[in-house]
Amino acid sequence: MLKFSTNKWTNLVVSYMALVGGFIAYNGWAPSLNDIKDDLALTFSEVGSLSAVTGLSAGIMILLGGLAASRWGTKNVVLAGLACGVVGLFLFSVAGGYALAITGRAISGFAVGLLFVGTYTLAAEWFQDDRQTKRATGIMMSGDGVGVLLSIFVLAFVLSAFGWRNGLAIEGIIVLVMIPIVVLFARNVDNRANATERRQTVRRAGKPILGSWSGVKHRNVLIATIYWCGGVGLLTLITGWLPAILVDEAGWSESTAGFFSSMFSVIGMTAAFSAAFLTGRAINHKTLILRSGLVIVGALAVLTLGLAIGNYVVVVVAAPIVGLGLYFGEPLALSMAIDSVDDENAIGLVNGLVIGVPWLTAGTLFPYTLGWIRDLTGNYTVGFALAIVVIIGLCVISVLFLKPVSVEPQDTSTPLQESV
């Protein structure tokens, strides 16, 4: 068992599975958003706040999870995330009002945060010595597609068949099953040559954290974080709100709305695989990321036009194109941030910053603002039009300041070893 679990691909598969569990915790309620709103007598602003608090708690835990992964092991972070997912889903399923519902969503946000940083860090650590972080992050990015497809399409049938309360409880059981799999097959990376030195460093109170923070002070880490703010904001709008829009405005069924909304991530994950396997070290990633930002803005403008004229076929055609641009640019931006940092112990912090800050900011503001504008104006178009302006700054203008990184293959004489 131990020998099998040292394989980097095995750990990547386990990380991928746990990441999908995070999307169940985050999006599992979205297909029944309108039913939940009516059952709990919520306003659109309150519904938006349920997504907002999830993003807020996710961002906080991603930042804390980055520190925890650096000090106590990435595997423990993943396990903690799955446990929070189970608790959050079960609490939400028994909520009788807004208070318990938002508590359940907050705990689910803890799950999202811990699982995002934990799974990405575990994958990156196992591939860093081969200088293949781009491949690992690209594959992990494709997990968004699988996670979103499962949570807002496949599980929509469960919610429809058993009701949203029983459906969320079933989702909690699915996440619960993932815990023993992680316990048995996932392992932390430990380089034996540096293990003693790192353990001695950890004993010096405060110094490992300060050292890691100094190691992530690079322009590309900041730019990648800004770019991801746009990505996370759009993820919350399209996967969180679009199913409800298609049900409420277009009159589609939950499963149909969930299927077409999930295409944002499902089709987008093909771009993530392209970023992982079809881009070599000689390619200017800055140019590719910039082009992806332009694709995002153009497709988002078409989507907003579709909302304005009530043509929802245009909306569901444009949404996957937004995903293509987003999922191609995000793994490249993240891998550039990781490859810009020399301290291998700072990978967890880089992931925590690049993924965590966007959830803390955009993941909170985007869904709440859309709900608030919906209550104020009676439509969703104004909110998406505002998003276009914001995305231009986050995903286009910011990319102009990226600093190209030259990544050369490195031979390592010290193989990766496992530590439980």
Coordinates of C-alpha atoms in Angstrom, one line a residue:
M1 CA 0.0 0.0 0.0
L2 CA 2.7 2.5 0.9
K3 CA 4.8 1.7 -2.2
F4 CA 1.7 2.2 -4.4
S5 CA 0.8 5.5 -2.8
T6 CA 4.2 7.0 -3.5
N7 CA 3.3 7.2 -7.2
K8 CA 2.7 10.8 -8.1
W9 CA -0.1 9.9 -10.4
T10 CA -1.9 8.0 -7.6
N11 CA -1.7 11.1 -5.4
L12 CA -2.9 13.2 -8.4
V13 CA -6.0 11.0 -8.8
V14 CA -6.8 11.2 -5.1
S15 CA -6.4 15.0 -5.2
Y16 CA -8.6 15.1 -8.2
M17 CA -11.3 13.1 -6.5
A18 CA -11.2 15.3 -3.3
L19 CA -11.4 18.4 -5.4
V20 CA -14.6 17.1 -7.0
G21 CA -15.9 16.7 -3.4
G22 CA -15.2 20.4 -2.9
F23 CA -17.5 21.3 -5.8
I24 CA -20.2 19.1 -4.4
A25 CA -20.0 21.0 -1.2
Y26 CA -20.0 24.3 -3.1
N27 CA -22.5 23.8 -6.0
G28 CA -24.6 20.9 -4.7
W29 CA -27.5 23.2 -3.8
A30 CA -27.5 25.4 -6.9
P31 CA -30.0 23.3 -9.0
S32 CA -32.7 23.7 -6.3
L33 CA -31.9 27.4 -5.5
N34 CA -35.4 28.6 -6.4
D35 CA -37.0 25.8 -4.3
I36 CA -34.7 26.6 -1.4
K37 CA -35.5 30.3 -1.7
D38 CA -39.2 29.7 -1.6
D39 CA -39.1 27.0 1.1
L40 CA -37.0 29.2 3.5
A41 CA -38.8 32.5 2.4
L42 CA -35.5 34.2 1.3
T43 CA -35.0 37.3 -0.8
F44 CA -32.6 37.3 -3.8
S45 CA -30.1 39.3 -1.7
E46 CA -30.3 36.6 1.0
V47 CA -29.8 33.9 -1.5
G48 CA -26.8 35.8 -2.8
S49 CA -25.4 36.1 0.7
L50 CA -25.5 32.3 1.0
S51 CA -23.1 32.1 -1.9
A52 CA -21.2 35.1 -0.6
V53 CA -20.5 33.6 2.9
T54 CA -19.4 30.4 1.2
G55 CA -16.9 32.4 -0.8
L56 CA -15.8 34.4 2.3
S57 CA -15.2 31.3 4.5
A58 CA -13.6 29.5 1.5
G59 CA -11.1 32.4 1.0
I60 CA -10.2 32.5 4.7
M61 CA -9.6 28.8 4.9
I62 CA -7.6 28.7 1.6
L63 CA -5.2 31.3 3.2
L64 CA -5.0 29.4 6.5
G65 CA -4.9 26.1 4.6
G66 CA -1.8 27.3 2.7
L67 CA 0.0 27.9 6.0
A68 CA -1.3 24.6 7.4
A69 CA -0.1 22.7 4.3
S70 CA 3.4 24.2 4.7
R71 CA 3.6 23.2 8.4
W72 CA 1.4 20.1 9.1
G73 CA 1.1 18.3 5.8
T74 CA -1.2 18.7 2.8
K75 CA -3.0 15.4 3.4
N76 CA -4.4 16.6 6.7
V77 CA -5.7 19.7 5.0
V78 CA -7.5 17.6 2.5
L79 CA -9.1 15.4 5.2
A80 CA -10.2 18.4 7.2
G81 CA -11.8 19.8 4.0
L82 CA -13.8 16.7 3.4
A83 CA -15.0 16.6 7.0
C84 CA -16.2 20.2 6.7
G85 CA -18.0 19.3 3.5
V86 CA -19.9 16.5 5.2
V87 CA -21.0 18.7 8.2
G88 CA -21.9 21.7 6.0
L89 CA -24.1 19.7 3.6
F90 CA -25.9 17.9 6.5
L91 CA -26.5 21.2 8.4
F92 CA -27.9 22.9 5.3
S93 CA -30.2 19.9 4.6
V94 CA -32.0 20.3 7.9
A95 CA -32.1 24.1 7.9
G96 CA -35.5 25.6 8.8
G97 CA -34.5 29.2 8.3
Y98 CA -31.8 31.6 7.1
A99 CA -29.6 31.3 10.2
L100 CA -28.9 27.6 10.0
A101 CA -28.8 27.7 6.2
I102 CA -26.0 30.3 6.3
T103 CA -24.2 28.4 9.0
G104 CA -24.2 25.3 6.8
R105 CA -23.0 27.3 3.8
A106 CA -20.2 28.8 5.9
I107 CA -18.9 25.4 6.9
S108 CA -19.2 24.2 3.3
G109 CA -17.1 27.2 2.4
F110 CA -14.4 25.9 4.9
A111 CA -14.5 22.7 2.9
V112 CA -14.1 24.5 -0.4
G113 CA -11.2 26.5 0.9
L114 CA -9.3 23.6 2.5
L115 CA -9.9 21.3 -0.5
F116 CA -8.9 23.8 -3.1
V117 CA -5.6 24.6 -1.6
G118 CA -5.0 21.1 -0.2
T119 CA -5.6 19.3 -3.5
Y120 CA -3.7 21.7 -5.7
T121 CA -0.8 21.8 -3.3
L122 CA -0.6 18.0 -3.0
A123 CA -0.6 17.7 -6.8
A124 CA 2.0 20.5 -7.3
E125 CA 4.3 19.1 -4.6
W126 CA 4.4 15.7 -6.3
F127 CA 5.2 17.2 -9.7
Q128 CA 7.5 20.1 -8.8
D129 CA 10.7 18.2 -8.8
D130 CA 10.0 17.2 -12.5
R131 CA 9.2 20.9 -13.2
Q132 CA 5.8 19.7 -14.3
T133 CA 3.6 22.0 -12.1
K134 CA 1.9 23.3 -15.3
R135 CA 0.8 19.8 -16.2
A136 CA -0.4 19.1 -12.6
T137 CA -2.3 22.3 -12.2
G138 CA -3.9 21.9 -15.7
I139 CA -5.1 18.5 -14.9
M140 CA -6.5 19.7 -11.5
M141 CA -8.2 22.6 -13.3
S142 CA -10.1 20.1 -15.4
G143 CA -11.6 18.8 -12.1
D144 CA -13.7 21.9 -12.1
G145 CA -15.6 20.5 -15.1
V146 CA -16.2 17.1 -13.5
G147 CA -17.1 18.7 -10.2
V148 CA -19.5 21.2 -11.7
L149 CA -21.1 18.6 -14.0
L150 CA -21.6 16.2 -11.1
S151 CA -22.9 18.8 -8.7
I152 CA -25.3 20.9 -10.9
F153 CA -26.4 18.3 -13.5
V154 CA -26.0 14.7 -12.3
L155 CA -27.0 15.5 -8.7
A156 CA -29.8 17.7 -9.9
F157 CA -31.7 14.5 -10.7
V158 CA -31.2 13.4 -7.0
L159 CA -32.5 16.8 -5.8
S160 CA -35.5 16.5 -8.1
A161 CA -36.2 12.9 -7.1
F162 CA -35.8 13.1 -3.4
G163 CA -36.3 16.8 -2.6
W164 CA -33.5 19.3 -1.9
R165 CA -33.2 18.3 1.8
N166 CA -32.7 14.6 1.2
G167 CA -30.7 15.4 -1.9
L168 CA -28.2 17.4 0.1
A169 CA -28.0 14.6 2.7
I170 CA -27.1 12.2 -0.1
E171 CA -24.4 14.5 -1.3
G172 CA -23.0 14.6 2.2
I173 CA -22.8 10.8 2.2
I174 CA -20.9 10.9 -1.2
V175 CA -18.3 13.3 0.3
L176 CA -18.1 11.1 3.4
V177 CA -17.1 8.1 1.4
M178 CA -14.1 10.0 0.0
I179 CA -12.5 10.3 3.5
P180 CA -11.2 6.7 3.8
I181 CA -9.9 6.8 0.3
V182 CA -7.7 9.8 1.1
V183 CA -6.6 8.2 4.3
L184 CA -5.5 5.0 2.5
F185 CA -4.0 6.4 -0.7
A186 CA -2.8 10.0 -0.3
R187 CA 0.7 10.7 1.1
N188 CA 2.6 13.9 1.8
V189 CA 5.8 14.6 -0.1
D190 CA 9.0 14.6 1.8
N191 CA 12.5 15.0 0.4
R192 CA 14.7 13.0 2.7
A193 CA 17.7 15.1 2.0
N194 CA 16.0 18.2 3.3
A195 CA 13.6 16.6 5.9
T196 CA 15.9 17.1 8.9
E197 CA 16.6 20.7 8.0
R198 CA 12.9 21.4 7.5
R199 CA 11.9 19.9 10.8
Q200 CA 14.6 22.0 12.5
T201 CA 13.2 25.0 10.8
V202 CA 9.7 24.3 11.8
R203 CA 10.8 24.2 15.5
R204 CA 11.9 27.9 15.2
A205 CA 8.6 29.6 16.1
G206 CA 7.5 32.1 13.5
K207 CA 10.5 31.7 11.2
P208 CA 9.0 29.3 8.7
I209 CA 6.0 31.5 8.2
L210 CA 8.1 34.6 7.8
G211 CA 10.5 32.8 5.5
S212 CA 7.7 31.5 3.3
W213 CA 6.0 34.9 3.0
S214 CA 9.3 36.5 1.9
G215 CA 9.5 33.7 -0.7
V216 CA 6.2 34.6 -2.4
K217 CA 6.9 38.3 -2.9
H218 CA 7.0 38.2 -6.7
R219 CA 5.0 40.2 -9.2
N220 CA 3.6 37.1 -10.9
V221 CA 2.1 35.9 -7.7
L222 CA 0.2 39.2 -7.4
I223 CA -0.9 39.2 -11.1
A224 CA -2.0 35.5 -10.9
T225 CA -4.1 36.4 -7.8
I226 CA -5.8 39.3 -9.7
Y227 CA -6.5 37.1 -12.7
W228 CA -8.0 34.4 -10.5
C229 CA -10.3 37.0 -8.9
G230 CA -11.9 37.3 -12.3
G231 CA -12.1 33.6 -12.7
V232 CA -13.6 32.9 -9.3
G233 CA -16.1 35.7 -9.7
L234 CA -17.3 34.3 -13.0
L235 CA -17.4 30.8 -11.5
T236 CA -19.7 32.0 -8.8
L237 CA -22.0 33.8 -11.2
I238 CA -22.3 31.1 -13.9
T239 CA -22.3 27.9 -11.8
G240 CA -24.1 29.4 -8.9
W241 CA -26.7 31.7 -10.5
L242 CA -27.1 30.6 -14.1
P243 CA -29.1 27.4 -13.3
A244 CA -31.5 29.5 -11.3
I245 CA -31.7 32.1 -14.1
L246 CA -32.6 29.5 -16.6
V247 CA -35.2 27.9 -14.4
D248 CA -36.7 31.3 -13.2
E249 CA -36.5 33.3 -16.4
A250 CA -36.5 30.7 -19.2
G251 CA -38.7 28.1 -17.5
W252 CA -36.3 25.3 -18.0
S253 CA -36.2 22.2 -15.8
E254 CA -33.6 21.9 -13.0
S255 CA -31.7 19.1 -14.8
T256 CA -31.7 20.9 -18.2
A257 CA -30.6 24.2 -16.6
G258 CA -27.9 22.4 -14.6
F259 CA -26.6 20.5 -17.7
F260 CA -26.2 23.6 -19.9
S261 CA -24.8 25.6 -17.0
S262 CA -22.2 22.9 -16.3
M263 CA -20.9 23.2 -19.8
F264 CA -19.1 26.3 -18.6
S265 CA -16.7 24.1 -16.7
V266 CA -17.1 20.8 -18.7
I267 CA -16.1 22.4 -22.0
G268 CA -13.7 24.7 -20.2
M269 CA -11.8 21.7 -18.8
T270 CA -10.7 20.8 -22.4
A271 CA -8.8 24.1 -22.3
A272 CA -7.3 23.2 -19.0
F273 CA -5.9 19.9 -20.5
S274 CA -4.6 21.9 -23.4
A275 CA -2.8 24.2 -21.0
A276 CA -1.3 21.2 -19.3
F277 CA -0.1 19.2 -22.3
L278 CA 0.0 21.5 -25.4
T279 CA 2.1 24.4 -24.1
G280 CA 5.9 23.9 -24.0
R281 CA 8.6 25.8 -22.1
A282 CA 9.4 27.9 -25.1
I283 CA 5.9 29.4 -25.5
N284 CA 5.3 32.9 -24.1
H285 CA 2.6 32.1 -21.5
K286 CA 2.0 35.8 -20.9
T287 CA 0.6 36.2 -24.5
L288 CA -1.6 33.1 -24.1
I289 CA -3.0 34.3 -20.8
L290 CA -3.7 37.7 -22.4
R291 CA -5.5 36.1 -25.3
S292 CA -7.6 34.0 -22.9
G293 CA -8.6 37.2 -21.1
L294 CA -9.8 38.7 -24.3
V295 CA -11.8 35.6 -25.1
I296 CA -13.5 35.7 -21.7
V297 CA -14.5 39.4 -22.1
G298 CA -15.9 38.8 -25.6
A299 CA -17.9 35.8 -24.7
L300 CA -19.2 37.4 -21.5
A301 CA -20.4 40.4 -23.6
V302 CA -22.3 38.0 -25.8
L303 CA -23.8 36.2 -22.8
T304 CA -25.0 39.5 -21.4
L305 CA -26.5 40.4 -24.7
G306 CA -28.4 37.1 -24.6
L307 CA -29.8 37.9 -21.2
A308 CA -30.8 41.4 -22.3
I309 CA -32.8 40.2 -25.3
G310 CA -34.2 37.1 -23.6
N311 CA -32.4 34.7 -25.9
Y312 CA -31.2 31.9 -23.6
V313 CA -29.8 29.8 -26.4
V314 CA -27.2 32.5 -26.9
V315 CA -26.6 32.6 -23.1
V316 CA -25.9 28.8 -22.9
V317 CA -23.7 28.9 -26.1
A318 CA -21.6 31.8 -24.8
A319 CA -21.1 30.5 -21.3
P320 CA -18.8 27.6 -22.3
I321 CA -16.7 30.0 -24.4
V322 CA -16.2 32.0 -21.3
G323 CA -15.1 28.8 -19.6
L324 CA -12.7 28.0 -22.4
G325 CA -10.8 31.2 -22.0
L326 CA -10.9 31.0 -18.2
Y327 CA -9.8 27.5 -17.8
F328 CA -6.9 27.9 -20.3
G329 CA -5.6 31.0 -18.6
E330 CA -6.0 30.1 -14.9
P331 CA -3.6 27.1 -14.8
L332 CA -1.0 29.0 -16.8
A333 CA -1.2 32.0 -14.4
L334 CA -1.0 29.7 -11.4
S335 CA 2.0 27.7 -12.7
M336 CA 3.8 30.9 -13.6
A337 CA 3.3 32.1 -10.0
I338 CA 4.6 28.8 -8.6
D339 CA 7.6 28.7 -11.0
S340 CA 8.5 32.3 -10.1
V341 CA 9.1 31.3 -6.4
D342 CA 12.4 29.7 -5.5
D343 CA 11.4 28.4 -2.1
E344 CA 9.8 24.9 -2.5
N345 CA 8.3 25.2 1.0
A346 CA 6.3 28.2 -0.2
I347 CA 4.1 26.3 -2.7
G348 CA 1.3 26.0 -0.2
L349 CA 1.4 29.8 0.4
V350 CA 1.4 30.5 -3.3
N351 CA -1.6 28.3 -3.8
G352 CA -3.2 29.9 -0.8
L353 CA -2.8 33.4 -2.1
V354 CA -3.6 32.8 -5.7
I355 CA -6.7 30.7 -5.0
G356 CA -7.6 32.1 -1.5
V357 CA -7.7 35.9 -2.0
P358 CA -10.0 35.6 -5.0
W359 CA -12.5 33.5 -3.0
L360 CA -12.2 36.0 -0.1
T361 CA -13.0 39.0 -2.4
A362 CA -14.6 38.1 -5.8
G363 CA -16.1 34.9 -4.5
T364 CA -17.9 37.0 -1.9
L365 CA -18.7 40.2 -3.8
F366 CA -19.8 38.8 -7.2
P367 CA -22.7 36.5 -6.1
Y368 CA -24.0 38.9 -3.5
T369 CA -23.9 41.9 -5.8
L370 CA -25.8 40.0 -8.5
G371 CA -28.5 39.1 -6.0
W372 CA -28.7 42.6 -4.7
I373 CA -28.9 44.1 -8.2
R374 CA -31.6 41.5 -9.1
D375 CA -33.7 42.7 -6.1
L376 CA -33.0 46.4 -7.0
T377 CA -33.7 46.2 -10.8
G378 CA -35.8 43.1 -11.3
N379 CA -33.3 41.6 -13.8
Y380 CA -29.9 40.0 -14.1
T381 CA -28.6 41.9 -17.1
V382 CA -27.2 45.0 -15.2
G383 CA -25.2 42.7 -12.9
F384 CA -23.6 40.9 -15.8
A385 CA -22.9 44.1 -17.6
L386 CA -21.1 45.4 -14.5
A387 CA -19.1 42.1 -14.5
I388 CA -17.8 42.8 -18.0
V389 CA -16.2 46.1 -16.9
V390 CA -14.6 44.4 -13.8
I391 CA -13.3 41.4 -15.8
I392 CA -11.6 43.7 -18.3
G393 CA -9.5 45.0 -15.5
L394 CA -8.9 41.7 -13.7
C395 CA -8.3 39.4 -16.7
V396 CA -6.9 41.7 -19.4
I397 CA -5.2 44.8 -18.1
S398 CA -3.5 43.0 -15.2
V399 CA -1.9 40.4 -17.5
L400 CA 0.1 43.1 -19.2
F401 CA 2.3 43.3 -16.1
L402 CA 3.2 39.6 -16.0
K403 CA 6.9 38.9 -16.0
P404 CA 7.9 36.0 -18.3
V405 CA 9.5 33.0 -16.5
S406 CA 12.0 30.7 -18.1
V407 CA 11.5 27.2 -16.8
E408 CA 14.4 24.8 -17.5
P409 CA 14.2 21.1 -16.7
Q410 CA 16.1 20.1 -13.6
D411 CA 17.7 16.8 -12.8
T412 CA 17.3 15.8 -9.2
S413 CA 19.4 13.3 -7.5
T414 CA 17.1 13.1 -4.5
P415 CA 13.9 11.2 -5.2
L416 CA 10.6 12.1 -3.7
Q417 CA 9.7 10.0 -0.6
E418 CA 6.5 9.8 1.3
S419 CA 5.5 10.9 4.7
V420 CA 2.1 10.1 6.2

